């Protein structure tokens, strides 16, 4: 369950957050609308010429898998959920003409979109796949039922929704809730003291001066939570965290027991707004930085 997180660290220039001027983008909006129409058409007809009955082609990594990877890339660029759902439905409807092809692509979707060590991990896209799987007439009721727990899990803490509230213990023994912290942004990170990638991300957060300054200017509170239940490891790791962060411990392991958050990767990062609504789900540090650059420029 504790899988690597891929770090795409780029130099940070905080100044660009404050020196970008506003531009008239009416023309660019019109151009973007035309591009979206073209992109929708490409997406919906992406699999038209692919022969799902050719099992050798399907299982050839340079053809079937590459085709799916390119398809996922296009899906991720489309902002319309209805279009994404329709594109996935069309693709899987075509795949189900050959059960071998169907099963192969379902496994590939899980590998690319849901496994913790995948850099293309994306619950929003996987939701479209899961929605298809629990309604298709190809699968038995028992087969469909196997996908429902994962489907419920990806629906939790979606972007735009309120993050699941939970209690945690502080180093002084006091308890408080996620909702108790009143700040403009909350950088919520679930970490494992033994995870090397967690340590890397934590050290970047703590030791990069530009990033520390950026978080201070934007009123970002880091809340670091150890949900794994080993108090000794949590206590021993406390010195590695910034004293400006909130360091919490889930003593009763409720986050894991009740699946409040899907912790298939370590670390798992969320960015929340002042009302604790999810801005970014299961994201990376660089994507948080990119979000701040985009929203504050």
CSV table of C-alpha atoms in Angstrom, one decimal:
chain,number,residue,atom,x,y,z
A,1,UNK,CA,0.0,0.0,0.0
A,2,UNK,CA,2.9,2.3,0.6
A,3,UNK,CA,4.0,3.1,-2.9
A,4,UNK,CA,6.5,5.6,-4.4
A,5,UNK,CA,5.5,9.1,-5.3
A,6,UNK,CA,7.2,10.5,-8.4
A,7,UNK,CA,8.7,14.0,-7.8
A,8,UNK,CA,8.8,16.4,-10.7
A,9,UNK,CA,10.8,19.2,-8.9
A,10,UNK,CA,11.3,22.3,-10.9
A,11,UNK,CA,13.0,25.6,-9.8
A,12,UNK,CA,10.5,28.0,-8.1
A,13,UNK,CA,10.3,31.6,-8.9
A,14,UNK,CA,8.0,33.2,-6.4
A,15,UNK,CA,8.1,36.6,-8.1
A,16,UNK,CA,6.0,35.4,-11.0
A,17,UNK,CA,3.1,35.2,-8.7
A,18,UNK,CA,3.1,38.9,-8.2
A,19,UNK,CA,4.4,40.5,-11.3
A,20,UNK,CA,2.2,39.0,-14.0
A,21,UNK,CA,-0.2,41.6,-15.6
A,22,UNK,CA,-3.8,40.9,-16.7
A,23,UNK,CA,-4.4,40.5,-20.4
A,24,UNK,CA,-7.5,40.6,-22.6
A,25,UNK,CA,-8.0,36.9,-23.3
A,26,UNK,CA,-11.3,37.1,-25.2
A,27,UNK,CA,-9.7,36.0,-28.4
A,28,UNK,CA,-7.8,33.1,-26.7
A,29,UNK,CA,-11.1,31.9,-25.2
A,30,UNK,CA,-12.7,31.7,-28.7
A,31,UNK,CA,-9.7,29.8,-29.9
A,32,UNK,CA,-9.8,27.5,-26.9
A,33,UNK,CA,-13.5,26.7,-27.6
A,34,UNK,CA,-12.7,25.7,-31.2
A,35,UNK,CA,-9.8,23.5,-29.9
A,36,UNK,CA,-12.1,21.8,-27.4
A,37,UNK,CA,-14.6,20.9,-30.1
A,38,UNK,CA,-11.8,19.4,-32.2
A,39,UNK,CA,-10.4,17.6,-29.2
A,40,UNK,CA,-13.9,16.2,-28.3
A,41,UNK,CA,-14.2,14.8,-31.8
A,42,UNK,CA,-10.8,13.2,-31.7
A,43,UNK,CA,-11.4,11.7,-28.3
A,44,UNK,CA,-14.8,10.2,-29.2
A,45,UNK,CA,-13.4,8.6,-32.4
A,46,UNK,CA,-10.0,7.7,-31.0
A,47,UNK,CA,-10.7,3.9,-31.2
A,48,UNK,CA,-12.6,3.8,-34.5
A,49,UNK,CA,-9.8,2.1,-36.4
A,50,UNK,CA,-8.5,-0.1,-33.7
A,51,UNK,CA,-9.3,-3.8,-34.1
A,52,UNK,CA,-10.3,-5.1,-30.6
A,53,UNK,CA,-10.7,-8.6,-32.0
A,54,UNK,CA,-7.0,-8.8,-32.9
A,55,UNK,CA,-5.7,-10.1,-29.6
A,56,UNK,CA,-2.1,-10.0,-30.7
A,57,UNK,CA,-2.4,-6.3,-31.5
A,58,UNK,CA,-4.2,-5.6,-28.2
A,59,UNK,CA,-1.5,-7.3,-26.1
A,60,UNK,CA,1.4,-5.7,-28.1
A,61,UNK,CA,2.8,-3.0,-25.7
A,62,UNK,CA,3.7,-0.8,-28.7
A,63,UNK,CA,0.1,-0.9,-30.0
A,64,UNK,CA,-2.6,-1.7,-27.4
A,65,UNK,CA,-0.9,-0.3,-24.4
A,66,UNK,CA,0.5,2.7,-26.2
A,67,UNK,CA,-2.9,3.4,-27.7
A,68,UNK,CA,-4.4,3.4,-24.2
A,69,UNK,CA,-1.7,5.6,-22.8
A,70,UNK,CA,-2.3,8.1,-25.6
A,71,UNK,CA,-6.0,7.9,-25.0
A,72,UNK,CA,-5.6,8.5,-21.2
A,73,UNK,CA,-3.5,11.6,-22.0
A,74,UNK,CA,-6.3,13.0,-24.2
A,75,UNK,CA,-8.8,12.2,-21.5
A,76,UNK,CA,-6.8,14.1,-18.9
A,77,UNK,CA,-6.8,17.2,-21.1
A,78,UNK,CA,-10.6,17.2,-21.5
A,79,UNK,CA,-12.4,19.3,-18.8
A,80,UNK,CA,-15.9,17.9,-19.5
A,81,UNK,CA,-16.8,14.9,-17.4
A,82,UNK,CA,-19.7,13.9,-19.7
A,83,UNK,CA,-17.4,13.8,-22.7
A,84,UNK,CA,-14.8,11.7,-20.8
A,85,UNK,CA,-17.6,9.3,-19.7
A,86,UNK,CA,-18.9,9.0,-23.2
A,87,UNK,CA,-15.4,8.4,-24.7
A,88,UNK,CA,-14.7,5.7,-22.1
A,89,UNK,CA,-18.1,4.1,-22.7
A,90,UNK,CA,-17.5,4.0,-26.5
A,91,UNK,CA,-14.0,2.5,-26.0
A,92,UNK,CA,-15.2,-0.2,-23.6
A,93,UNK,CA,-18.3,-1.0,-25.6
A,94,UNK,CA,-16.0,-1.8,-28.5
A,95,UNK,CA,-13.6,-3.8,-26.3
A,96,UNK,CA,-16.3,-6.0,-24.9
A,97,UNK,CA,-16.8,-7.6,-28.3
A,98,UNK,CA,-13.7,-9.6,-27.3
A,99,UNK,CA,-13.6,-10.6,-23.6
A,100,UNK,CA,-9.8,-11.1,-23.7
A,101,UNK,CA,-9.3,-7.5,-25.0
A,102,UNK,CA,-11.8,-6.2,-22.5
A,103,UNK,CA,-10.1,-7.8,-19.5
A,104,UNK,CA,-6.7,-6.7,-20.7
A,105,UNK,CA,-7.7,-3.0,-21.0
A,106,UNK,CA,-9.5,-3.1,-17.6
A,107,UNK,CA,-6.2,-4.2,-16.0
A,108,UNK,CA,-4.3,-1.6,-17.9
A,109,UNK,CA,-6.7,1.1,-16.8
A,110,UNK,CA,-6.2,0.1,-13.2
A,111,UNK,CA,-2.4,0.0,-13.7
A,112,UNK,CA,-2.2,3.5,-15.2
A,113,UNK,CA,-5.0,5.3,-13.3
A,114,UNK,CA,-5.2,3.7,-9.9
A,115,UNK,CA,-2.0,1.9,-8.8
A,116,UNK,CA,-0.1,3.9,-6.2
A,117,UNK,CA,3.2,3.9,-8.1
A,118,UNK,CA,1.8,5.2,-11.4
A,119,UNK,CA,2.8,8.8,-12.4
A,120,UNK,CA,-0.5,8.9,-14.4
A,121,UNK,CA,-2.6,8.0,-11.3
A,122,UNK,CA,-5.9,9.8,-11.7
A,123,UNK,CA,-9.1,9.1,-9.7
A,124,UNK,CA,-11.2,11.4,-11.8
A,125,UNK,CA,-10.5,9.4,-15.0
A,126,UNK,CA,-10.7,6.0,-13.2
A,127,UNK,CA,-14.1,7.0,-11.9
A,128,UNK,CA,-15.4,6.9,-15.5
A,129,UNK,CA,-14.0,3.4,-15.9
A,130,UNK,CA,-15.5,2.2,-12.7
A,131,UNK,CA,-18.9,3.7,-13.5
A,132,UNK,CA,-18.9,1.7,-16.7
A,133,UNK,CA,-17.9,-1.5,-14.9
A,134,UNK,CA,-20.7,-1.4,-12.4
A,135,UNK,CA,-23.4,-0.9,-15.1
A,136,UNK,CA,-22.2,-3.0,-18.0
A,137,UNK,CA,-24.2,-6.1,-19.0
A,138,UNK,CA,-21.0,-7.9,-19.8
A,139,UNK,CA,-20.1,-8.5,-16.1
A,140,UNK,CA,-22.1,-10.6,-13.6
A,141,UNK,CA,-23.5,-9.0,-10.5
A,142,UNK,CA,-20.7,-10.6,-8.5
A,143,UNK,CA,-18.1,-9.2,-10.8
A,144,UNK,CA,-19.7,-5.8,-10.6
A,145,UNK,CA,-19.8,-5.9,-6.8
A,146,UNK,CA,-16.1,-6.3,-6.6
A,147,UNK,CA,-15.6,-2.8,-8.1
A,148,UNK,CA,-18.1,-1.0,-5.8
A,149,UNK,CA,-15.7,-0.5,-2.8
A,150,UNK,CA,-13.1,1.1,-5.0
A,151,UNK,CA,-15.8,3.2,-6.7
A,152,UNK,CA,-17.0,4.5,-3.3
A,153,UNK,CA,-13.5,5.2,-2.4
A,154,UNK,CA,-12.7,7.3,-5.5
A,155,UNK,CA,-15.9,9.3,-4.9
A,156,UNK,CA,-14.6,10.4,-1.5
A,157,UNK,CA,-12.7,13.8,-1.1
A,158,UNK,CA,-13.3,14.7,-4.8
A,159,UNK,CA,-12.2,18.2,-5.9
A,160,UNK,CA,-14.8,20.7,-5.0
A,161,UNK,CA,-16.2,18.6,-2.1
A,162,UNK,CA,-15.6,19.0,1.6
A,163,UNK,CA,-12.7,16.9,2.8
A,164,UNK,CA,-13.5,14.2,5.3
A,165,UNK,CA,-13.0,15.5,8.8
A,166,UNK,CA,-11.0,13.5,11.3
A,167,UNK,CA,-9.4,13.8,14.7
A,168,UNK,CA,-5.6,13.4,15.4
A,169,UNK,CA,-3.3,13.6,18.3
A,170,UNK,CA,-0.6,16.2,18.8
A,171,UNK,CA,2.8,15.6,20.3
A,172,UNK,CA,1.6,17.2,23.6
A,173,UNK,CA,-1.2,14.6,23.8
A,174,UNK,CA,-4.0,17.0,22.9
A,175,UNK,CA,-6.5,16.1,20.2
A,176,UNK,CA,-7.9,18.3,17.5
A,177,UNK,CA,-9.7,18.0,14.2
A,178,UNK,CA,-8.8,18.9,10.7
A,179,UNK,CA,-11.7,21.4,10.6
A,180,UNK,CA,-10.2,23.2,13.7
A,181,UNK,CA,-7.5,24.8,11.6
A,182,UNK,CA,-8.6,28.2,10.2
A,183,UNK,CA,-6.3,29.2,7.3
A,184,UNK,CA,-6.6,30.2,3.7
A,185,UNK,CA,-5.0,27.0,2.5
A,186,UNK,CA,-4.3,23.6,4.1
A,187,UNK,CA,-1.5,21.4,2.7
A,188,UNK,CA,-2.5,18.0,4.0
A,189,UNK,CA,0.1,15.3,3.8
A,190,UNK,CA,-0.2,11.8,5.0
A,191,UNK,CA,3.2,10.3,5.5
A,192,UNK,CA,5.0,7.2,6.6
A,193,UNK,CA,8.2,7.8,8.7
A,194,UNK,CA,9.9,4.9,7.0
A,195,UNK,CA,9.0,6.1,3.4
A,196,UNK,CA,12.0,7.5,1.5
A,197,UNK,CA,9.8,9.5,-0.8
A,198,UNK,CA,7.9,11.0,2.1
A,199,UNK,CA,11.2,12.1,3.6
A,200,UNK,CA,12.2,13.7,0.2
A,201,UNK,CA,9.0,15.6,0.0
A,202,UNK,CA,9.1,16.7,3.6
A,203,UNK,CA,12.7,17.9,3.3
A,204,UNK,CA,11.7,19.9,0.2
A,205,UNK,CA,8.8,21.5,2.0
A,206,UNK,CA,11.0,22.3,5.1
A,207,UNK,CA,14.3,23.3,3.5
A,208,UNK,CA,13.5,25.2,0.3
A,209,UNK,CA,13.5,28.9,1.2
A,210,UNK,CA,11.4,30.0,-1.8
A,211,UNK,CA,8.8,27.4,-0.9
A,212,UNK,CA,8.7,28.3,2.7
A,213,UNK,CA,8.3,32.0,1.8
A,214,UNK,CA,5.6,31.1,-0.7
A,215,UNK,CA,3.6,29.1,1.8
A,216,UNK,CA,3.9,31.9,4.4
A,217,UNK,CA,2.8,34.6,1.9
A,218,UNK,CA,-0.2,32.6,0.8
A,219,UNK,CA,-1.2,31.5,4.3
A,220,UNK,CA,-0.7,27.8,3.8
A,221,UNK,CA,-0.7,25.6,6.8
A,222,UNK,CA,1.0,22.2,6.5
A,223,UNK,CA,-0.7,19.5,8.4
A,224,UNK,CA,1.4,16.3,8.4
A,225,UNK,CA,-0.5,13.2,9.5
A,226,UNK,CA,1.0,9.8,10.3
A,227,UNK,CA,-1.9,7.3,9.9
A,228,UNK,CA,0.0,4.1,10.2
A,229,UNK,CA,-0.3,3.6,14.0
A,230,UNK,CA,3.3,3.2,15.2
A,231,UNK,CA,3.6,5.9,17.9
A,232,UNK,CA,7.3,5.2,18.5
A,233,UNK,CA,8.2,5.9,14.9
A,234,UNK,CA,6.0,9.0,14.8
A,235,UNK,CA,7.6,10.4,17.9
A,236,UNK,CA,11.2,9.6,16.7
A,237,UNK,CA,10.4,11.3,13.4
A,238,UNK,CA,9.0,14.5,14.9
A,239,UNK,CA,12.4,16.4,14.7
A,240,UNK,CA,12.4,16.0,10.9
A,241,UNK,CA,9.3,18.2,10.6
A,242,UNK,CA,9.1,22.0,10.7
A,243,UNK,CA,8.0,23.5,14.0
A,244,UNK,CA,5.6,25.7,12.0
A,245,UNK,CA,3.7,22.6,10.8
A,246,UNK,CA,1.0,20.7,12.6
A,247,UNK,CA,2.3,17.2,13.3
A,248,UNK,CA,-0.6,14.7,13.9
A,249,UNK,CA,-1.0,11.1,14.7
A,250,UNK,CA,-4.0,8.9,14.1
A,251,UNK,CA,-3.8,6.9,17.3
A,252,UNK,CA,-6.9,4.9,16.6
A,253,UNK,CA,-6.2,4.3,12.9
A,254,UNK,CA,-9.6,5.5,12.0
A,255,UNK,CA,-8.4,7.1,8.7
A,256,UNK,CA,-7.4,3.6,7.4
A,257,UNK,CA,-10.1,1.6,9.2
A,258,UNK,CA,-12.9,3.7,7.8
A,259,UNK,CA,-11.3,4.5,4.4
A,260,UNK,CA,-11.7,8.2,5.1
A,261,UNK,CA,-8.8,8.8,2.6
A,262,UNK,CA,-7.4,6.5,-0.1
A,263,UNK,CA,-3.8,6.1,1.0
A,264,UNK,CA,-2.5,3.9,-1.8
A,265,UNK,CA,0.6,6.0,-2.1
A,266,UNK,CA,3.0,7.5,0.3
A,267,UNK,CA,3.0,10.4,0.7
A,268,UNK,CA,-0.6,11.3,-0.2
A,269,UNK,CA,-1.1,15.0,-0.6
A,270,UNK,CA,-4.3,17.1,-0.6
A,271,UNK,CA,-4.6,20.9,-1.0
A,272,UNK,CA,-7.7,22.3,0.8
A,273,UNK,CA,-9.2,25.8,0.7
A,274,UNK,CA,-10.3,27.9,3.7
A,275,UNK,CA,-13.5,25.9,4.1
A,276,UNK,CA,-11.7,22.6,3.8
A,277,UNK,CA,-13.0,21.9,0.3
A,278,UNK,CA,-10.6,19.9,-1.8
A,279,UNK,CA,-8.7,21.9,-4.4
A,280,UNK,CA,-6.3,19.1,-5.4
A,281,UNK,CA,-6.7,15.4,-4.6
A,282,UNK,CA,-4.0,12.8,-4.3
A,283,UNK,CA,-1.5,15.2,-5.9
A,284,UNK,CA,2.2,16.0,-6.0
A,285,UNK,CA,4.2,18.9,-4.5
A,286,UNK,CA,5.0,20.3,-7.9
A,287,UNK,CA,1.3,20.3,-8.9
A,288,UNK,CA,0.5,22.3,-5.8
A,289,UNK,CA,3.2,24.9,-6.7
A,290,UNK,CA,1.8,25.0,-10.3
A,291,UNK,CA,-1.7,25.6,-8.8
A,292,UNK,CA,-0.5,28.6,-6.8
A,293,UNK,CA,1.3,30.0,-9.8
A,294,UNK,CA,-1.7,29.7,-12.0
A,295,UNK,CA,-4.3,31.1,-9.4
A,296,UNK,CA,-2.1,33.9,-8.2
A,297,UNK,CA,-0.7,35.2,-11.5
